[in-house]
Coordinates of C-alpha atoms in Angstrom, one line a residue:
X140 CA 52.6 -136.5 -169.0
X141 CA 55.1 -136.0 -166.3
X142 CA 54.1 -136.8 -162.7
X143 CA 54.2 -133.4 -160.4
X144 CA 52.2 -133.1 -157.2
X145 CA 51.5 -129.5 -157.7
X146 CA 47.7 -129.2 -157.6
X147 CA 46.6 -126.6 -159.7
X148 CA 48.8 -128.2 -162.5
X149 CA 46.9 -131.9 -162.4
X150 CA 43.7 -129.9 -162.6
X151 CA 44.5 -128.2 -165.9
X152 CA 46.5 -132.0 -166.5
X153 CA 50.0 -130.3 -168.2
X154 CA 52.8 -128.8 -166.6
X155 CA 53.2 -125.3 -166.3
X156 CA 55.9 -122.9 -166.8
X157 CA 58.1 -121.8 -163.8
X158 CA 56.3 -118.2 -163.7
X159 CA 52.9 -119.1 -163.8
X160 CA 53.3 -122.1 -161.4
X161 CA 54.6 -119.1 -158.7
X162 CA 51.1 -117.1 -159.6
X163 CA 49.1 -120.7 -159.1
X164 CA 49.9 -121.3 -155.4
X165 CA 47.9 -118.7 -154.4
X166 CA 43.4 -118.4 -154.9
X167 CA 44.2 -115.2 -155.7
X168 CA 46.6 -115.3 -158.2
X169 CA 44.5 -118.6 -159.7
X170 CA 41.5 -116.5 -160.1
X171 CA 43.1 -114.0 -161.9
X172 CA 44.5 -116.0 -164.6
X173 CA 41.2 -118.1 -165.2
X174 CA 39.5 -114.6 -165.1
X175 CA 42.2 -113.6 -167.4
X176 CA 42.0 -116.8 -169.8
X177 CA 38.1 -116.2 -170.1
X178 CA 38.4 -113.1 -171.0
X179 CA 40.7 -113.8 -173.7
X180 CA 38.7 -116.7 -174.8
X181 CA 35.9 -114.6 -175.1
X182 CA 37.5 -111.6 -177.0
X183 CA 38.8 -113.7 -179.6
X184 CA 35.3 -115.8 -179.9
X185 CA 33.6 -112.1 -180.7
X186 CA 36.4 -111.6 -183.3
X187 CA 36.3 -114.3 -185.4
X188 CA 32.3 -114.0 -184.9
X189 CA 32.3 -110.7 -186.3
X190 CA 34.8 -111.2 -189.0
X191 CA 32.7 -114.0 -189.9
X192 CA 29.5 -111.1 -190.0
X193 CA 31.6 -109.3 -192.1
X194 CA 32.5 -111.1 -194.9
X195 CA 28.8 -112.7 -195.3
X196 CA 28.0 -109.7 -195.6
X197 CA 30.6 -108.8 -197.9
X198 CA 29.6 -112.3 -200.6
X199 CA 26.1 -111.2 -200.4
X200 CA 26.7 -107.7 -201.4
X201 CA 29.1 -108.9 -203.9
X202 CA 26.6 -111.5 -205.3
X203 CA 23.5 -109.3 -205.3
X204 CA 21.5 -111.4 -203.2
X205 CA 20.7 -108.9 -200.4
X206 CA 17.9 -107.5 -203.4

């Protein structure tokens, strides 16, 4: 890991891009991409966790074991 004094980057421990180390040196702009990130984080976890519904549901119709 390269050395860098930059704060918000040796809390998340890897450097960041140019652009996103401009948004970072502000509470503001820090918020809004960990808002951002969670929200991501979380859309995708309800994908994959209804896709996963899905095709259960899906086997058990297709092996007649919801009778």
């Amino acid at each position: 890991m390269e050395k860098t004094s930059n704060i918000s980057e040796l809390n998340f421990q890897k450097t960041l891009p140019k652009h996103v180390k401009r948004r970072m040196r502000e509470i503001k702009g820090s918020k809004g991409r960990i808002y951002l990130k969670n929200e991501y984080r979380n859309k995708k976890t309800e994908e994959k966790y209804q896709n996963r519904l899905f095709n259960d549901l899906m086997i058990m119709l297709a092996n007649n074991n919801h009778i």
